[in-house]
Amino acid sequence: MKGDFQIPAELYYTKEHEWVHVEGADCRIGVTDYAQNSLHEIVYVDLPKVGAKVAQMQSLGTVESVKAVADVYSPIAGVVLQVNSELSDALSSLTGARTIRDGLR
């Protein structure tokens, strides 16, 4: 099912289409290229608050498209240190190479 989707080998994936990238003592979390493309036109993103404590596979927020609303789950337990605030300003460009790596830290 690789098709035209990016699947970077250095990321760890969940069956719900989230990924995690270990960066020293921190991790970055995002949504797979497949999930982004499956949702098509994304119209709203609900991000977690900085400082929020999350359990593994707990919902961090939602991604809403013209087709559906999807929960975004945390692949790991931890504390949200930073969010990608550019997402709200760039909803029209959420798919592709740039966003596959931008995620949450």
mmCIF file of N, CA and C in Angstrom:
data_model
loop_
_atom_site.group_PDB
_atom_site.id
_atom_site.type_symbol
_atom_site.label_atom_id
_atom_site.label_comp_id
_atom_site.label_asym_id
_atom_site.label_seq_id
_atom_site.Cartn_x
_atom_site.Cartn_y
_atom_site.Cartn_z
ATOM 1 N N MET A 1 0.823 -1.198 0.000
ATOM 2 C CA MET A 1 0.000 0.000 0.000
ATOM 3 C C MET A 1 0.859 1.251 0.000
ATOM 4 N N LYS A 2 2.121 1.161 -0.349
ATOM 5 C CA LYS A 2 2.984 2.331 -0.349
ATOM 6 C C LYS A 2 2.554 3.348 -1.396
ATOM 7 N N GLY A 3 2.134 2.918 -2.576
ATOM 8 C CA GLY A 3 1.657 3.825 -3.608
ATOM 9 C C GLY A 3 2.536 5.045 -3.748
ATOM 10 N N ASP A 4 1.916 6.203 -3.785
ATOM 11 C CA ASP A 4 2.624 7.471 -3.894
ATOM 12 C C ASP A 4 2.813 8.133 -2.535
ATOM 13 N N PHE A 5 2.637 7.407 -1.455
ATOM 14 C CA PHE A 5 2.712 7.984 -0.126
ATOM 15 C C PHE A 5 4.121 7.895 0.432
ATOM 16 N N GLN A 6 4.497 8.912 1.196
ATOM 17 C CA GLN A 6 5.797 8.924 1.851
ATOM 18 C C GLN A 6 5.714 8.086 3.122
ATOM 19 N N ILE A 7 6.691 7.206 3.301
ATOM 20 C CA ILE A 7 6.762 6.372 4.494
ATOM 21 C C ILE A 7 8.213 6.399 4.983
ATOM 22 N N PRO A 8 8.620 7.507 5.631
ATOM 23 C CA PRO A 8 10.011 7.598 6.096
ATOM 24 C C PRO A 8 10.344 6.467 7.074
ATOM 25 N N ALA A 9 11.456 5.804 6.851
ATOM 26 C CA ALA A 9 11.850 4.637 7.651
ATOM 27 C C ALA A 9 12.213 4.997 9.086
ATOM 28 N N GLU A 10 12.622 6.228 9.348
ATOM 29 C CA GLU A 10 13.061 6.599 10.693
ATOM 30 C C GLU A 10 11.897 6.930 11.636
ATOM 31 N N LEU A 11 10.662 6.857 11.148
ATOM 32 C CA LEU A 11 9.493 7.119 11.978
ATOM 33 C C LEU A 11 8.891 5.800 12.451
ATOM 34 N N TYR A 12 8.264 5.833 13.617
ATOM 35 C CA TYR A 12 7.515 4.685 14.137
ATOM 36 C C TYR A 12 6.037 4.991 13.918
ATOM 37 N N TYR A 13 5.267 3.984 13.491
ATOM 38 C CA TYR A 13 3.881 4.201 13.073
ATOM 39 C C TYR A 13 2.884 3.432 13.938
ATOM 40 N N THR A 14 1.662 3.995 14.048
ATOM 41 C CA THR A 14 0.549 3.291 14.686
ATOM 42 C C THR A 14 -0.385 2.784 13.592
ATOM 43 N N LYS A 15 -1.253 1.846 13.948
ATOM 44 C CA LYS A 15 -2.225 1.362 12.973
ATOM 45 C C LYS A 15 -3.308 2.407 12.701
ATOM 46 N N GLU A 16 -3.380 3.442 13.523
ATOM 47 C CA GLU A 16 -4.354 4.526 13.324
ATOM 48 C C GLU A 16 -3.778 5.657 12.468
ATOM 49 N N HIS A 17 -2.570 5.472 11.933
ATOM 50 C CA HIS A 17 -1.939 6.410 10.997
ATOM 51 C C HIS A 17 -1.306 7.637 11.644
ATOM 52 N N GLU A 18 -0.849 7.497 12.876
ATOM 53 C CA GLU A 18 0.002 8.521 13.470
ATOM 54 C C GLU A 18 1.436 8.018 13.414
ATOM 55 N N TRP A 19 2.379 8.935 13.569
ATOM 56 C CA TRP A 19 3.784 8.543 13.623
ATOM 57 C C TRP A 19 4.463 9.274 14.771
ATOM 58 N N VAL A 20 5.606 8.732 15.189
ATOM 59 C CA VAL A 20 6.432 9.379 16.208
ATOM 60 C C VAL A 20 7.885 9.315 15.737
ATOM 61 N N HIS A 21 8.597 10.406 15.957
ATOM 62 C CA HIS A 21 10.013 10.483 15.620
ATOM 63 C C HIS A 21 10.762 10.852 16.899
ATOM 64 N N VAL A 22 11.699 10.006 17.301
ATOM 65 C CA VAL A 22 12.490 10.253 18.512
ATOM 66 C C VAL A 22 13.591 11.251 18.171
ATOM 67 N N GLU A 23 13.654 12.332 18.953
ATOM 68 C CA GLU A 23 14.638 13.397 18.751
ATOM 69 C C GLU A 23 15.338 13.663 20.080
ATOM 70 N N GLY A 24 16.331 12.840 20.397
ATOM 71 C CA GLY A 24 17.008 12.954 21.688
ATOM 72 C C GLY A 24 16.060 12.555 22.802
ATOM 73 N N ALA A 25 15.843 13.466 23.757
ATOM 74 C CA ALA A 25 14.947 13.203 24.881
ATOM 75 C C ALA A 25 13.493 13.526 24.537
ATOM 76 N N ASP A 26 13.257 14.154 23.387
ATOM 77 C CA ASP A 26 11.913 14.547 22.964
ATOM 78 C C ASP A 26 11.457 13.684 21.799
ATOM 79 N N CYS A 27 10.169 13.747 21.532
ATOM 80 C CA CYS A 27 9.600 13.051 20.379
ATOM 81 C C CYS A 27 8.686 14.007 19.637
ATOM 82 N N ARG A 28 8.587 13.806 18.357
ATOM 83 C CA ARG A 28 7.677 14.575 17.504
ATOM 84 C C ARG A 28 6.602 13.612 17.015
ATOM 85 N N ILE A 29 5.347 14.069 17.035
ATOM 86 C CA ILE A 29 4.202 13.244 16.644
ATOM 87 C C ILE A 29 3.501 13.910 15.463
ATOM 88 N N GLY A 30 3.037 13.091 14.529
ATOM 89 C CA GLY A 30 2.303 13.630 13.391
ATOM 90 C C GLY A 30 1.365 12.602 12.804
ATOM 91 N N VAL A 31 0.734 12.971 11.706
ATOM 92 C CA VAL A 31 -0.223 12.131 11.004
ATOM 93 C C VAL A 31 0.413 11.695 9.687
ATOM 94 N N THR A 32 0.229 10.429 9.329
ATOM 95 C CA THR A 32 0.869 9.898 8.131
ATOM 96 C C THR A 32 0.383 10.589 6.859
ATOM 97 N N ASP A 33 1.218 10.504 5.851
ATOM 98 C CA ASP A 33 0.890 11.036 4.539
ATOM 99 C C ASP A 33 -0.376 10.367 4.004
ATOM 100 N N TYR A 34 -0.500 9.055 4.220
ATOM 101 C CA TYR A 34 -1.690 8.313 3.788
ATOM 102 C C TYR A 34 -2.957 8.910 4.409
ATOM 103 N N ALA A 35 -2.938 9.145 5.727
ATOM 104 C CA ALA A 35 -4.120 9.691 6.408
ATOM 105 C C ALA A 35 -4.431 11.099 5.919
ATOM 106 N N GLN A 36 -3.401 11.912 5.745
ATOM 107 C CA GLN A 36 -3.618 13.272 5.261
ATOM 108 C C GLN A 36 -4.284 13.268 3.892
ATOM 109 N N ASN A 37 -3.796 12.408 3.005
ATOM 110 C CA ASN A 37 -4.366 12.331 1.660
ATOM 111 C C ASN A 37 -5.759 11.706 1.665
ATOM 112 N N SER A 38 -6.010 10.766 2.562
ATOM 113 C CA SER A 38 -7.322 10.126 2.643
ATOM 114 C C SER A 38 -8.400 11.105 3.092
ATOM 115 N N LEU A 39 -8.023 12.039 3.959
ATOM 116 C CA LEU A 39 -8.988 13.028 4.440
ATOM 117 C C LEU A 39 -9.331 14.069 3.381
ATOM 118 N N HIS A 40 -8.470 14.232 2.406
ATOM 119 C CA HIS A 40 -8.644 15.216 1.328
ATOM 120 C C HIS A 40 -8.539 16.628 1.891
ATOM 121 N N GLU A 41 -9.518 17.459 1.663
ATOM 122 C CA GLU A 41 -9.441 18.873 2.042
ATOM 123 C C GLU A 41 -9.671 19.051 3.548
ATOM 124 N N ILE A 42 -8.623 19.398 4.266
ATOM 125 C CA ILE A 42 -8.711 19.592 5.718
ATOM 126 C C ILE A 42 -9.163 21.024 5.992
ATOM 127 N N VAL A 43 -10.183 21.162 6.848
ATOM 128 C CA VAL A 43 -10.762 22.480 7.107
ATOM 129 C C VAL A 43 -10.537 22.966 8.535
ATOM 130 N N TYR A 44 -10.170 22.062 9.449
ATOM 131 C CA TYR A 44 -9.987 22.461 10.846
ATOM 132 C C TYR A 44 -9.086 21.463 11.551
ATOM 133 N N VAL A 45 -8.226 21.965 12.426
ATOM 134 C CA VAL A 45 -7.356 21.120 13.242
ATOM 135 C C VAL A 45 -7.489 21.571 14.691
ATOM 136 N N ASP A 46 -7.808 20.639 15.580
ATOM 137 C CA ASP A 46 -7.899 20.909 17.014
ATOM 138 C C ASP A 46 -6.613 20.391 17.649
ATOM 139 N N LEU A 47 -5.760 21.308 18.119
ATOM 140 C CA LEU A 47 -4.463 20.936 18.684
ATOM 141 C C LEU A 47 -4.536 20.850 20.205
ATOM 142 N N PRO A 48 -3.690 20.017 20.814
ATOM 143 C CA PRO A 48 -3.662 19.955 22.286
ATOM 144 C C PRO A 48 -3.005 21.208 22.855
ATOM 145 N N LYS A 49 -3.214 21.438 24.120
ATOM 146 C CA LYS A 49 -2.583 22.575 24.796
ATOM 147 C C LYS A 49 -1.176 22.188 25.238
ATOM 148 N N VAL A 50 -0.261 23.130 25.153
ATOM 149 C CA VAL A 50 1.087 22.907 25.657
ATOM 150 C C VAL A 50 0.979 22.627 27.155
ATOM 151 N N GLY A 51 1.678 21.612 27.610
ATOM 152 C CA GLY A 51 1.634 21.209 29.011
ATOM 153 C C GLY A 51 0.657 20.084 29.295
ATOM 154 N N ALA A 52 -0.179 19.757 28.307
ATOM 155 C CA ALA A 52 -1.154 18.669 28.494
ATOM 156 C C ALA A 52 -0.432 17.340 28.670
ATOM 157 N N LYS A 53 -0.869 16.550 29.646
ATOM 158 C CA LYS A 53 -0.336 15.204 29.847
ATOM 159 C C LYS A 53 -1.208 14.242 29.049
ATOM 160 N N VAL A 54 -0.563 13.345 28.306
ATOM 161 C CA VAL A 54 -1.317 12.392 27.490
ATOM 162 C C VAL A 54 -0.842 10.974 27.753
ATOM 163 N N ALA A 55 -1.778 10.051 27.698
ATOM 164 C CA ALA A 55 -1.468 8.623 27.809
ATOM 165 C C ALA A 55 -1.283 8.062 26.409
ATOM 166 N N GLN A 56 -0.620 6.924 26.317
ATOM 167 C CA GLN A 56 -0.448 6.284 25.023
ATOM 168 C C GLN A 56 -1.811 5.965 24.417
ATOM 169 N N MET A 57 -2.001 6.301 23.165
ATOM 170 C CA MET A 57 -3.202 6.115 22.361
ATOM 171 C C MET A 57 -4.397 6.927 22.863
ATOM 172 N N GLN A 58 -4.144 7.959 23.659
ATOM 173 C CA GLN A 58 -5.169 8.919 24.057
ATOM 174 C C GLN A 58 -5.331 9.932 22.920
ATOM 175 N N SER A 59 -6.532 10.409 22.690
ATOM 176 C CA SER A 59 -6.767 11.412 21.660
ATOM 177 C C SER A 59 -6.086 12.725 22.049
ATOM 178 N N LEU A 60 -5.311 13.265 21.102
ATOM 179 C CA LEU A 60 -4.649 14.562 21.285
ATOM 180 C C LEU A 60 -5.505 15.701 20.751
ATOM 181 N N GLY A 61 -6.371 15.383 19.830
ATOM 182 C CA GLY A 61 -7.183 16.382 19.161
ATOM 183 C C GLY A 61 -7.852 15.753 17.961
ATOM 184 N N THR A 62 -8.319 16.597 17.056
ATOM 185 C CA THR A 62 -9.003 16.102 15.874
ATOM 186 C C THR A 62 -8.529 16.830 14.625
ATOM 187 N N VAL A 63 -8.731 16.158 13.509
ATOM 188 C CA VAL A 63 -8.525 16.750 12.192
ATOM 189 C C VAL A 63 -9.860 16.631 11.478
ATOM 190 N N GLU A 64 -10.379 17.765 11.006
ATOM 191 C CA GLU A 64 -11.681 17.766 10.337
ATOM 192 C C GLU A 64 -11.486 18.094 8.859
ATOM 193 N N SER A 65 -12.099 17.282 8.028
ATOM 194 C CA SER A 65 -12.061 17.526 6.583
ATOM 195 C C SER A 65 -13.485 17.667 6.081
ATOM 196 N N VAL A 66 -13.612 17.911 4.790
ATOM 197 C CA VAL A 66 -14.948 17.976 4.208
ATOM 198 C C VAL A 66 -15.601 16.599 4.197
ATOM 199 N N LYS A 67 -14.801 15.530 4.378
ATOM 200 C CA LYS A 67 -15.308 14.166 4.363
ATOM 201 C C LYS A 67 -15.610 13.596 5.748
ATOM 202 N N ALA A 68 -14.798 13.963 6.767
ATOM 203 C CA ALA A 68 -14.912 13.305 8.072
ATOM 204 C C ALA A 68 -14.172 14.087 9.144
ATOM 205 N N VAL A 69 -14.416 13.687 10.387
ATOM 206 C CA VAL A 69 -13.642 14.174 11.528
ATOM 207 C C VAL A 69 -12.887 12.975 12.078
ATOM 208 N N ALA A 70 -11.576 13.118 12.245
ATOM 209 C CA ALA A 70 -10.755 12.007 12.721
ATOM 210 C C ALA A 70 -9.993 12.412 13.969
ATOM 211 N N ASP A 71 -9.990 11.515 14.964
ATOM 212 C CA ASP A 71 -9.168 11.735 16.148
ATOM 213 C C ASP A 71 -7.705 11.525 15.788
ATOM 214 N N VAL A 72 -6.844 12.277 16.462
ATOM 215 C CA VAL A 72 -5.396 12.081 16.356
ATOM 216 C C VAL A 72 -4.960 11.534 17.707
ATOM 217 N N TYR A 73 -4.357 10.335 17.707
ATOM 218 C CA TYR A 73 -3.963 9.663 18.938
ATOM 219 C C TYR A 73 -2.469 9.805 19.183
ATOM 220 N N SER A 74 -2.102 9.879 20.452
ATOM 221 C CA SER A 74 -0.687 9.946 20.811
ATOM 222 C C SER A 74 -0.100 8.538 20.802
ATOM 223 N N PRO A 75 0.925 8.295 19.991
ATOM 224 C CA PRO A 75 1.544 6.969 19.965
ATOM 225 C C PRO A 75 2.287 6.636 21.259
ATOM 226 N N ILE A 76 2.579 7.663 22.058
ATOM 227 C CA ILE A 76 3.349 7.487 23.294
ATOM 228 C C ILE A 76 2.726 8.308 24.412
ATOM 229 N N ALA A 77 3.074 7.981 25.664
ATOM 230 C CA ALA A 77 2.659 8.779 26.817
ATOM 231 C C ALA A 77 3.680 9.890 27.017
ATOM 232 N N GLY A 78 3.216 11.031 27.501
ATOM 233 C CA GLY A 78 4.140 12.130 27.764
ATOM 234 C C GLY A 78 3.425 13.437 28.003
ATOM 235 N N VAL A 79 4.169 14.517 27.864
ATOM 236 C CA VAL A 79 3.658 15.873 28.052
ATOM 237 C C VAL A 79 3.879 16.643 26.755
ATOM 238 N N VAL A 80 2.875 17.384 26.310
ATOM 239 C CA VAL A 80 3.004 18.193 25.101
ATOM 240 C C VAL A 80 3.900 19.387 25.414
ATOM 241 N N LEU A 81 5.041 19.466 24.744
ATOM 242 C CA LEU A 81 5.994 20.561 24.951
ATOM 243 C C LEU A 81 5.788 21.712 23.981
ATOM 244 N N GLN A 82 5.282 21.377 22.797
ATOM 245 C CA GLN A 82 5.157 22.375 21.743
ATOM 246 C C GLN A 82 4.133 21.882 20.728
ATOM 247 N N VAL A 83 3.416 22.808 20.089
ATOM 248 C CA VAL A 83 2.511 22.434 19.000
ATOM 249 C C VAL A 83 2.903 23.220 17.751
ATOM 250 N N ASN A 84 2.551 22.685 16.611
ATOM 251 C CA ASN A 84 2.828 23.344 15.340
ATOM 252 C C ASN A 84 1.699 24.329 15.068
ATOM 253 N N SER A 85 1.834 25.552 15.579
ATOM 254 C CA SER A 85 0.774 26.552 15.449
ATOM 255 C C SER A 85 0.577 27.007 14.008
ATOM 256 N N GLU A 86 1.509 26.695 13.125
ATOM 257 C CA GLU A 86 1.366 27.048 11.707
ATOM 258 C C GLU A 86 0.248 26.246 11.040
ATOM 259 N N LEU A 87 -0.168 25.137 11.640
ATOM 260 C CA LEU A 87 -1.207 24.301 11.024
ATOM 261 C C LEU A 87 -2.500 25.069 10.799
ATOM 262 N N SER A 88 -2.905 25.860 11.783
ATOM 263 C CA SER A 88 -4.162 26.596 11.661
ATOM 264 C C SER A 88 -4.114 27.612 10.527
ATOM 265 N N ASP A 89 -2.932 28.155 10.261
ATOM 266 C CA ASP A 89 -2.781 29.154 9.213
ATOM 267 C C ASP A 89 -2.547 28.545 7.842
ATOM 268 N N ALA A 90 -2.241 27.248 7.773
ATOM 269 C CA ALA A 90 -1.871 26.618 6.508
ATOM 270 C C ALA A 90 -2.714 25.382 6.211
ATOM 271 N N LEU A 91 -3.982 25.426 6.523
ATOM 272 C CA LEU A 91 -4.831 24.248 6.333
ATOM 273 C C LEU A 91 -4.865 23.773 4.891
ATOM 274 N N SER A 92 -4.738 24.676 3.943
ATOM 275 C CA SER A 92 -4.813 24.274 2.540
ATOM 276 C C SER A 92 -3.587 23.501 2.083
ATOM 277 N N SER A 93 -2.504 23.535 2.865
ATOM 278 C CA SER A 93 -1.275 22.850 2.439
ATOM 279 C C SER A 93 -0.857 21.774 3.433
ATOM 280 N N LEU A 94 -1.812 21.118 4.071
ATOM 281 C CA LEU A 94 -1.481 20.127 5.091
ATOM 282 C C LEU A 94 -0.954 18.818 4.553
ATOM 283 N N THR A 95 -1.080 18.560 3.289
ATOM 284 C CA THR A 95 -0.559 17.314 2.768
ATOM 285 C C THR A 95 0.810 17.537 2.143
ATOM 286 N N GLY A 96 1.600 16.469 2.075
ATOM 287 C CA GLY A 96 2.870 16.552 1.379
ATOM 288 C C GLY A 96 4.082 16.451 2.270
ATOM 289 N N ALA A 97 5.229 16.624 1.678
ATOM 290 C CA ALA A 97 6.515 16.385 2.332
ATOM 291 C C ALA A 97 6.733 17.251 3.558
ATOM 292 N N ARG A 98 6.362 18.507 3.495
ATOM 293 C CA ARG A 98 6.646 19.401 4.603
ATOM 294 C C ARG A 98 5.931 18.954 5.874
ATOM 295 N N THR A 99 4.649 18.677 5.788
ATOM 296 C CA THR A 99 3.882 18.360 6.990
ATOM 297 C C THR A 99 4.130 16.965 7.519
ATOM 298 N N ILE A 100 4.600 16.062 6.702
ATOM 299 C CA ILE A 100 4.883 14.712 7.207
ATOM 300 C C ILE A 100 5.931 14.792 8.311
ATOM 301 N N ARG A 101 6.770 15.818 8.321
ATOM 302 C CA ARG A 101 7.842 15.961 9.293
ATOM 303 C C ARG A 101 7.567 17.032 10.350
ATOM 304 N N ASP A 102 6.516 17.840 10.218
ATOM 305 C CA ASP A 102 6.331 18.980 11.112
ATOM 306 C C ASP A 102 5.655 18.643 12.436
ATOM 307 N N GLY A 103 4.688 17.789 12.491
ATOM 308 C CA GLY A 103 4.076 17.257 13.712
ATOM 309 C C GLY A 103 4.102 18.081 14.976
ATOM 310 N N LEU A 104 3.884 17.437 16.108
ATOM 311 C CA LEU A 104 3.898 18.040 17.436
ATOM 312 C C LEU A 104 5.140 17.590 18.171
ATOM 313 N N ARG A 105 5.658 18.388 19.041
ATOM 314 C CA ARG A 105 6.805 17.990 19.853
ATOM 315 C C ARG A 105 6.386 18.021 21.300
#
